[in-house]
mmCIF file with all atom_site columns, C-alpha atoms in Angstrom:
data_model
loop_
_atom_site.group_PDB
_atom_site.id
_atom_site.type_symbol
_atom_site.label_atom_id
_atom_site.label_alt_id
_atom_site.label_comp_id
_atom_site.label_asym_id
_atom_site.label_entity_id
_atom_site.label_seq_id
_atom_site.pdbx_PDB_ins_code
_atom_site.Cartn_x
_atom_site.Cartn_y
_atom_site.Cartn_z
_atom_site.occupancy
_atom_site.B_iso_or_equiv
_atom_site.pdbx_formal_charge
_atom_site.auth_seq_id
_atom_site.auth_comp_id
_atom_site.auth_asym_id
_atom_site.auth_atom_id
_atom_site.pdbx_PDB_model_num
ATOM 1   C CA . MET A 1 1   ? -179.856 -66.458  36.254 1.00 43.00 ? 1   MET A CA 1
ATOM 2   C CA . GLY A 1 2   ? -182.938 -68.120  34.930 1.00 45.00 ? 2   GLY A CA 1
ATOM 3   C CA . GLU A 1 3   ? -183.078 -71.629  33.709 1.00 41.00 ? 3   GLU A CA 1
ATOM 4   C CA . GLN A 1 4   ? -181.425 -73.624  30.968 1.00 43.00 ? 4   GLN A CA 1
ATOM 5   C CA . LYS A 1 5   ? -182.977 -76.926  30.005 1.00 41.00 ? 5   LYS A CA 1
ATOM 6   C CA . HIS A 1 6   ? -181.709 -79.603  27.736 1.00 38.00 ? 6   HIS A CA 1
ATOM 7   C CA . PRO A 1 7   ? -184.307 -80.512  25.089 1.00 38.00 ? 7   PRO A CA 1
ATOM 8   C CA . PHE A 1 8   ? -184.326 -84.110  26.338 1.00 40.00 ? 8   PHE A CA 1
ATOM 9   C CA . GLU A 1 9   ? -184.887 -83.228  30.012 1.00 41.00 ? 9   GLU A CA 1
ATOM 10  C CA . HIS A 1 10  ? -187.989 -85.021  31.162 1.00 46.00 ? 10  HIS A CA 1
ATOM 11  C CA . ARG A 1 11  ? -188.536 -87.444  33.965 1.00 48.00 ? 11  ARG A CA 1
ATOM 12  C CA . ARG A 1 12  ? -189.284 -91.024  33.004 1.00 63.00 ? 12  ARG A CA 1
ATOM 13  C CA . ASP A 1 13  ? -188.423 -92.501  36.375 1.00 70.00 ? 13  ASP A CA 1
ATOM 14  C CA . PRO A 1 14  ? -189.789 -91.614  39.812 1.00 78.00 ? 14  PRO A CA 1
ATOM 15  C CA . ARG A 1 15  ? -187.360 -89.638  41.960 1.00 83.00 ? 15  ARG A CA 1
ATOM 16  C CA . VAL A 1 16  ? -186.385 -90.258  45.558 1.00 90.00 ? 16  VAL A CA 1
ATOM 17  C CA . THR A 1 17  ? -185.581 -87.261  47.745 1.00 89.00 ? 17  THR A CA 1
ATOM 18  C CA . LEU A 1 18  ? -182.276 -87.476  49.582 1.00 85.00 ? 18  LEU A CA 1
ATOM 19  C CA . SER A 1 19  ? -179.405 -85.429  50.909 1.00 89.00 ? 19  SER A CA 1
ATOM 20  C CA . LEU A 1 20  ? -176.112 -87.154  50.168 1.00 89.00 ? 20  LEU A CA 1
ATOM 21  C CA . LEU A 1 21  ? -172.597 -85.859  49.627 1.00 91.00 ? 21  LEU A CA 1
ATOM 22  C CA . ILE A 1 22  ? -171.429 -86.187  46.055 1.00 94.00 ? 22  ILE A CA 1
ATOM 23  C CA . THR A 1 23  ? -167.987 -85.567  44.633 1.00 95.00 ? 23  THR A CA 1
ATOM 24  C CA . PHE A 1 24  ? -167.451 -85.059  40.932 1.00 95.00 ? 24  PHE A CA 1
ATOM 25  C CA . ARG A 1 25  ? -164.987 -83.989  38.276 1.00 94.00 ? 25  ARG A CA 1
ATOM 26  C CA . LEU A 1 26  ? -165.010 -83.474  34.552 1.00 91.00 ? 26  LEU A CA 1
ATOM 27  C CA . SER A 1 27  ? -165.050 -86.852  32.849 1.00 89.00 ? 27  SER A CA 1
ATOM 28  C CA . GLY A 1 28  ? -162.259 -88.027  30.588 1.00 80.00 ? 28  GLY A CA 1
ATOM 29  C CA . THR A 1 29  ? -159.278 -86.583  32.419 1.00 76.00 ? 29  THR A CA 1
ATOM 30  C CA . THR A 1 30  ? -157.538 -87.559  35.607 1.00 76.00 ? 30  THR A CA 1
ATOM 31  C CA . GLU A 1 31  ? -156.180 -84.009  35.869 1.00 78.00 ? 31  GLU A CA 1
ATOM 32  C CA . SER A 1 32  ? -159.573 -82.571  36.820 1.00 79.00 ? 32  SER A CA 1
ATOM 33  C CA . THR A 1 33  ? -159.979 -81.542  40.432 1.00 90.00 ? 33  THR A CA 1
ATOM 34  C CA . TRP A 1 34  ? -162.607 -83.347  42.492 1.00 93.00 ? 34  TRP A CA 1
ATOM 35  C CA . CYS A 1 35  ? -165.353 -80.941  43.586 1.00 93.00 ? 35  CYS A CA 1
ATOM 36  C CA . SER A 1 36  ? -168.163 -81.467  46.059 1.00 93.00 ? 36  SER A CA 1
ATOM 37  C CA . GLY A 1 37  ? -171.881 -80.950  46.110 1.00 93.00 ? 37  GLY A CA 1
ATOM 38  C CA . MET A 1 38  ? -175.094 -82.377  47.481 1.00 94.00 ? 38  MET A CA 1
ATOM 39  C CA . ALA A 1 39  ? -177.328 -84.856  45.662 1.00 94.00 ? 39  ALA A CA 1
ATOM 40  C CA . THR A 1 40  ? -180.918 -83.845  46.444 1.00 93.00 ? 40  THR A CA 1
ATOM 41  C CA . ASP A 1 41  ? -182.810 -86.507  44.533 1.00 93.00 ? 41  ASP A CA 1
ATOM 42  C CA . ILE A 1 42  ? -182.092 -89.561  42.420 1.00 93.00 ? 42  ILE A CA 1
ATOM 43  C CA . SER A 1 43  ? -183.887 -91.856  40.001 1.00 94.00 ? 43  SER A CA 1
ATOM 44  C CA . ALA A 1 44  ? -182.908 -94.804  37.851 1.00 93.00 ? 44  ALA A CA 1
ATOM 45  C CA . GLY A 1 45  ? -181.954 -92.378  35.084 1.00 94.00 ? 45  GLY A CA 1
ATOM 46  C CA . GLY A 1 46  ? -180.253 -89.489  36.857 1.00 95.00 ? 46  GLY A CA 1
ATOM 47  C CA . LEU A 1 47  ? -179.973 -87.153  39.801 1.00 95.00 ? 47  LEU A CA 1
ATOM 48  C CA . ARG A 1 48  ? -180.324 -83.543  40.879 1.00 96.00 ? 48  ARG A CA 1
ATOM 49  C CA . MET A 1 49  ? -177.449 -81.889  42.677 1.00 95.00 ? 49  MET A CA 1
ATOM 50  C CA . ARG A 1 50  ? -176.484 -78.553  44.203 1.00 94.00 ? 50  ARG A CA 1
ATOM 51  C CA . THR A 1 51  ? -172.967 -77.200  44.115 1.00 92.00 ? 51  THR A CA 1
ATOM 52  C CA . GLU A 1 52  ? -171.153 -73.885  44.152 1.00 88.00 ? 52  GLU A CA 1
ATOM 53  C CA . GLU A 1 53  ? -169.191 -74.946  41.065 1.00 89.00 ? 53  GLU A CA 1
ATOM 54  C CA . GLN A 1 54  ? -170.123 -73.359  37.749 1.00 88.00 ? 54  GLN A CA 1
ATOM 55  C CA . LEU A 1 55  ? -170.893 -76.124  35.276 1.00 92.00 ? 55  LEU A CA 1
ATOM 56  C CA . GLN A 1 56  ? -172.367 -76.051  31.792 1.00 94.00 ? 56  GLN A CA 1
ATOM 57  C CA . VAL A 1 57  ? -175.213 -77.988  30.212 1.00 96.00 ? 57  VAL A CA 1
ATOM 58  C CA . GLY A 1 58  ? -173.691 -80.787  28.142 1.00 96.00 ? 58  GLY A CA 1
ATOM 59  C CA . GLU A 1 59  ? -170.611 -81.322  30.314 1.00 96.00 ? 59  GLU A CA 1
ATOM 60  C CA . GLN A 1 60  ? -169.781 -84.935  31.146 1.00 95.00 ? 60  GLN A CA 1
ATOM 61  C CA . LEU A 1 61  ? -168.952 -85.712  34.767 1.00 95.00 ? 61  LEU A CA 1
ATOM 62  C CA . GLU A 1 62  ? -167.624 -88.597  36.812 1.00 94.00 ? 62  GLU A CA 1
ATOM 63  C CA . PHE A 1 63  ? -169.348 -88.961  40.198 1.00 93.00 ? 63  PHE A CA 1
ATOM 64  C CA . LYS A 1 64  ? -168.748 -90.585  43.543 1.00 93.00 ? 64  LYS A CA 1
ATOM 65  C CA . LEU A 1 65  ? -172.015 -90.820  45.467 1.00 89.00 ? 65  LEU A CA 1
ATOM 66  C CA . LEU A 1 66  ? -171.392 -91.488  49.155 1.00 84.00 ? 66  LEU A CA 1
ATOM 67  C CA . VAL A 1 67  ? -174.101 -93.622  50.774 1.00 83.00 ? 67  VAL A CA 1
ATOM 68  C CA . PRO A 1 68  ? -173.766 -94.198  54.561 1.00 77.00 ? 68  PRO A CA 1
ATOM 69  C CA . VAL A 1 69  ? -174.729 -97.891  54.427 1.00 79.00 ? 69  VAL A CA 1
ATOM 70  C CA . ARG A 1 70  ? -172.020 -98.723  51.870 1.00 83.00 ? 70  ARG A CA 1
ATOM 71  C CA . PRO A 1 71  ? -168.261 -98.575  52.539 1.00 87.00 ? 71  PRO A CA 1
ATOM 72  C CA . GLU A 1 72  ? -167.364 -97.678  48.941 1.00 90.00 ? 72  GLU A CA 1
ATOM 73  C CA . PRO A 1 73  ? -168.962 -94.833  46.964 1.00 89.00 ? 73  PRO A CA 1
ATOM 74  C CA . TYR A 1 74  ? -171.075 -95.503  43.901 1.00 88.00 ? 74  TYR A CA 1
ATOM 75  C CA . LEU A 1 75  ? -169.053 -94.571  40.801 1.00 91.00 ? 75  LEU A CA 1
ATOM 76  C CA . LEU A 1 76  ? -171.273 -93.074  38.095 1.00 92.00 ? 76  LEU A CA 1
ATOM 77  C CA . PHE A 1 77  ? -170.966 -91.081  34.900 1.00 94.00 ? 77  PHE A CA 1
ATOM 78  C CA . GLY A 1 78  ? -173.432 -88.423  33.838 1.00 96.00 ? 78  GLY A CA 1
ATOM 79  C CA . GLN A 1 79  ? -174.140 -85.488  31.599 1.00 97.00 ? 79  GLN A CA 1
ATOM 80  C CA . ILE A 1 80  ? -175.595 -82.201  32.776 1.00 97.00 ? 80  ILE A CA 1
ATOM 81  C CA . VAL A 1 81  ? -178.955 -81.792  31.042 1.00 97.00 ? 81  VAL A CA 1
ATOM 82  C CA . TRP A 1 82  ? -180.262 -78.691  32.826 1.00 96.00 ? 82  TRP A CA 1
ATOM 83  C CA . LYS A 1 83  ? -179.184 -75.891  35.114 1.00 95.00 ? 83  LYS A CA 1
ATOM 84  C CA . ARG A 1 84  ? -181.331 -73.726  37.413 1.00 94.00 ? 84  ARG A CA 1
ATOM 85  C CA . GLU A 1 85  ? -180.507 -70.840  39.697 1.00 88.00 ? 85  GLU A CA 1
ATOM 86  C CA . PRO A 1 86  ? -183.595 -70.580  41.927 1.00 77.00 ? 86  PRO A CA 1
ATOM 87  C CA . ALA A 1 87  ? -181.910 -68.128  44.326 1.00 75.00 ? 87  ALA A CA 1
ATOM 88  C CA . PRO A 1 88  ? -178.696 -66.105  44.478 1.00 73.00 ? 88  PRO A CA 1
ATOM 89  C CA . ALA A 1 89  ? -175.639 -68.307  45.115 1.00 72.00 ? 89  ALA A CA 1
ATOM 90  C CA . ARG A 1 90  ? -177.734 -71.461  44.731 1.00 78.00 ? 90  ARG A CA 1
ATOM 91  C CA . VAL A 1 91  ? -177.319 -73.527  41.575 1.00 89.00 ? 91  VAL A CA 1
ATOM 92  C CA . GLU A 1 92  ? -179.015 -76.838  40.835 1.00 95.00 ? 92  GLU A CA 1
ATOM 93  C CA . TYR A 1 93  ? -178.106 -79.218  38.034 1.00 96.00 ? 93  TYR A CA 1
ATOM 94  C CA . GLY A 1 94  ? -179.989 -82.094  36.494 1.00 96.00 ? 94  GLY A CA 1
ATOM 95  C CA . VAL A 1 95  ? -177.748 -84.973  35.512 1.00 97.00 ? 95  VAL A CA 1
ATOM 96  C CA . ALA A 1 96  ? -178.643 -87.919  33.267 1.00 96.00 ? 96  ALA A CA 1
ATOM 97  C CA . PHE A 1 97  ? -176.590 -91.050  33.822 1.00 95.00 ? 97  PHE A CA 1
ATOM 98  C CA . VAL A 1 98  ? -174.559 -92.089  30.762 1.00 95.00 ? 98  VAL A CA 1
ATOM 99  C CA . ASP A 1 99  ? -172.468 -95.108  29.785 1.00 90.00 ? 99  ASP A CA 1
ATOM 100 C CA . VAL A 1 100 ? -174.565 -97.300  32.072 1.00 91.00 ? 100 VAL A CA 1
ATOM 101 C CA . THR A 1 101 ? -173.884 -101.012 31.708 1.00 92.00 ? 101 THR A CA 1
ATOM 102 C CA . PRO A 1 102 ? -176.629 -103.494 32.649 1.00 94.00 ? 102 PRO A CA 1
ATOM 103 C CA . ASP A 1 103 ? -174.720 -104.323 35.864 1.00 92.00 ? 103 ASP A CA 1
ATOM 104 C CA . LYS A 1 104 ? -174.350 -100.634 36.759 1.00 90.00 ? 104 LYS A CA 1
ATOM 105 C CA . GLN A 1 105 ? -178.062 -100.029 36.026 1.00 92.00 ? 105 GLN A CA 1
ATOM 106 C CA . ALA A 1 106 ? -178.977 -102.902 38.355 1.00 92.00 ? 106 ALA A CA 1
ATOM 107 C CA . GLU A 1 107 ? -176.776 -101.286 41.032 1.00 88.00 ? 107 GLU A CA 1
ATOM 108 C CA . ILE A 1 108 ? -178.482 -97.892  40.529 1.00 90.00 ? 108 ILE A CA 1
ATOM 109 C CA . ASP A 1 109 ? -181.943 -99.506  40.575 1.00 92.00 ? 109 ASP A CA 1
ATOM 110 C CA . ALA A 1 110 ? -181.121 -101.300 43.840 1.00 88.00 ? 110 ALA A CA 1
ATOM 111 C CA . LEU A 1 111 ? -179.891 -98.038  45.391 1.00 87.00 ? 111 LEU A CA 1
ATOM 112 C CA . VAL A 1 112 ? -183.053 -96.166  44.349 1.00 90.00 ? 112 VAL A CA 1
ATOM 113 C CA . GLU A 1 113 ? -185.259 -98.948  45.683 1.00 89.00 ? 113 GLU A CA 1
ATOM 114 C CA . PHE A 1 114 ? -183.339 -99.004  48.981 1.00 85.00 ? 114 PHE A CA 1
ATOM 115 C CA . LEU A 1 115 ? -183.710 -95.227  49.333 1.00 85.00 ? 115 LEU A CA 1
ATOM 116 C CA . ARG A 1 116 ? -187.401 -95.368  48.405 1.00 85.00 ? 116 ARG A CA 1
ATOM 117 C CA . LYS A 1 117 ? -188.061 -97.737  51.331 1.00 84.00 ? 117 LYS A CA 1
ATOM 118 C CA . ARG A 1 118 ? -186.605 -95.336  53.915 1.00 71.00 ? 118 ARG A CA 1
ATOM 119 C CA . PRO A 1 119 ? -189.044 -93.927  56.471 1.00 66.00 ? 119 PRO A CA 1
ATOM 120 C CA . GLY A 1 120 ? -190.591 -90.664  55.363 1.00 61.00 ? 120 GLY A CA 1
ATOM 121 C CA . GLN A 1 121 ? -190.448 -91.414  51.634 1.00 56.00 ? 121 GLN A CA 1
ATOM 122 C CA . PRO A 1 122 ? -193.751 -91.272  49.730 1.00 56.00 ? 122 PRO A CA 1
ATOM 123 C CA . SER A 1 123 ? -194.944 -94.653  48.522 1.00 51.00 ? 123 SER A CA 1
#
């Protein structure tokens, strides 16, 4: 149903298109159920994902991003900054990474750079 954007939603970092499984739950509680979705692009500052779950702008999430070349998932925290429903039963969310330490940012930057170098990615 239309589009909701967070006032701070704007892209500072180039995005890399991808299609990776992502699991997530509400941040701050171990009682939340892990849900699944698909990450469709990522940048140094956030990602876009699709899921059937109904989430709200402003919610804080804990993520596990599963990358085939790495045995352990990337563990990330983010906040939903926008929500779009471009078609019936299809919801996309924009997520800004939060609570990123310098070490975690270096890890995210390395992942984005690795994905950018894949065949078929624009230079």
